[in-house]
Steps between C-alpha positions, in 0.01 A plus 500: 500500500354837600424854347601432138335674217471293186262582182495432145659145535355131396541398861530750803669224749551157410596213737629153394621192693463411871418839648365508871483769765511794252305839533403687214369833632412840446606530123380703214432243233213654297484499126690180419390227261503264812563591886648246725551173351627243786572190299605304807588124500364261757600558871484877470322657779422789706549748235320841557372755241400826708359831380630519168361706224418252193233725368448514106678179429394398159538112583528334860566741793600213745591135430614262763620161403541193765508707811192376727620745777492827345350823643355773242364822659441869397607470151344747256357312176278795358486471128689175462379294240527161740540508876679215667583140368580220739665217308646141575390483873362203720329531827490878520237656711435857343302739704516875563752421772763407237327667175358838590453653151273749372409395143182767484703683224669188309364551123459242248675181596469282835491660842646165631643205293570151659718311245591157591400546858394163676352400831457850598252751663385849402290654766358857556619695228328775302586526159258747361533803241370827563531680160190600298533187274509128597844371396729179568456199716522499884678153531644288229583144574715346224629141538425471869347183696373481832465854603228651726371856400278632786371834592628662213319814387503637132283786362568710184674237318397317164560170669511444895699173476619335184646160470736427201740257410488176674335535837376208726346452827486846590231633743343830498277589781 
């Protein structure tokens, strides 16, 4: 999906089911309630979300469910209430190689949320905010177990890392 312009909608792009090998690239999806919501089922893989304008999203700019081999790069999240949500994943390795995001202008909510992500590693991301007032959370863990969070930098946020829901056996280094 490439070169679309969608604004003023509840969801700009929605993916459902067993989706693999898709590329969503160079779309203008600004000023929607939610940007890209990829509600994919287990077994989905290798989806790419590249160079999309998801700015000024009132809710979640990008949600990826079940795909542990995704690639996110070059998306504009400026002015969005919530940055990226990764959901229902096991065994994901999340680094700047597959999740290259600039959350410096994500306002209010979480820069990155891990929801029901288990036995996964988050390493080397910067999830800071550069505005005049501290806002939001760098990383929220919600319902996670056995995850390792390491070498993550967060500044200008109310909370660096927030653990909510039922989290267990997570390591933060």
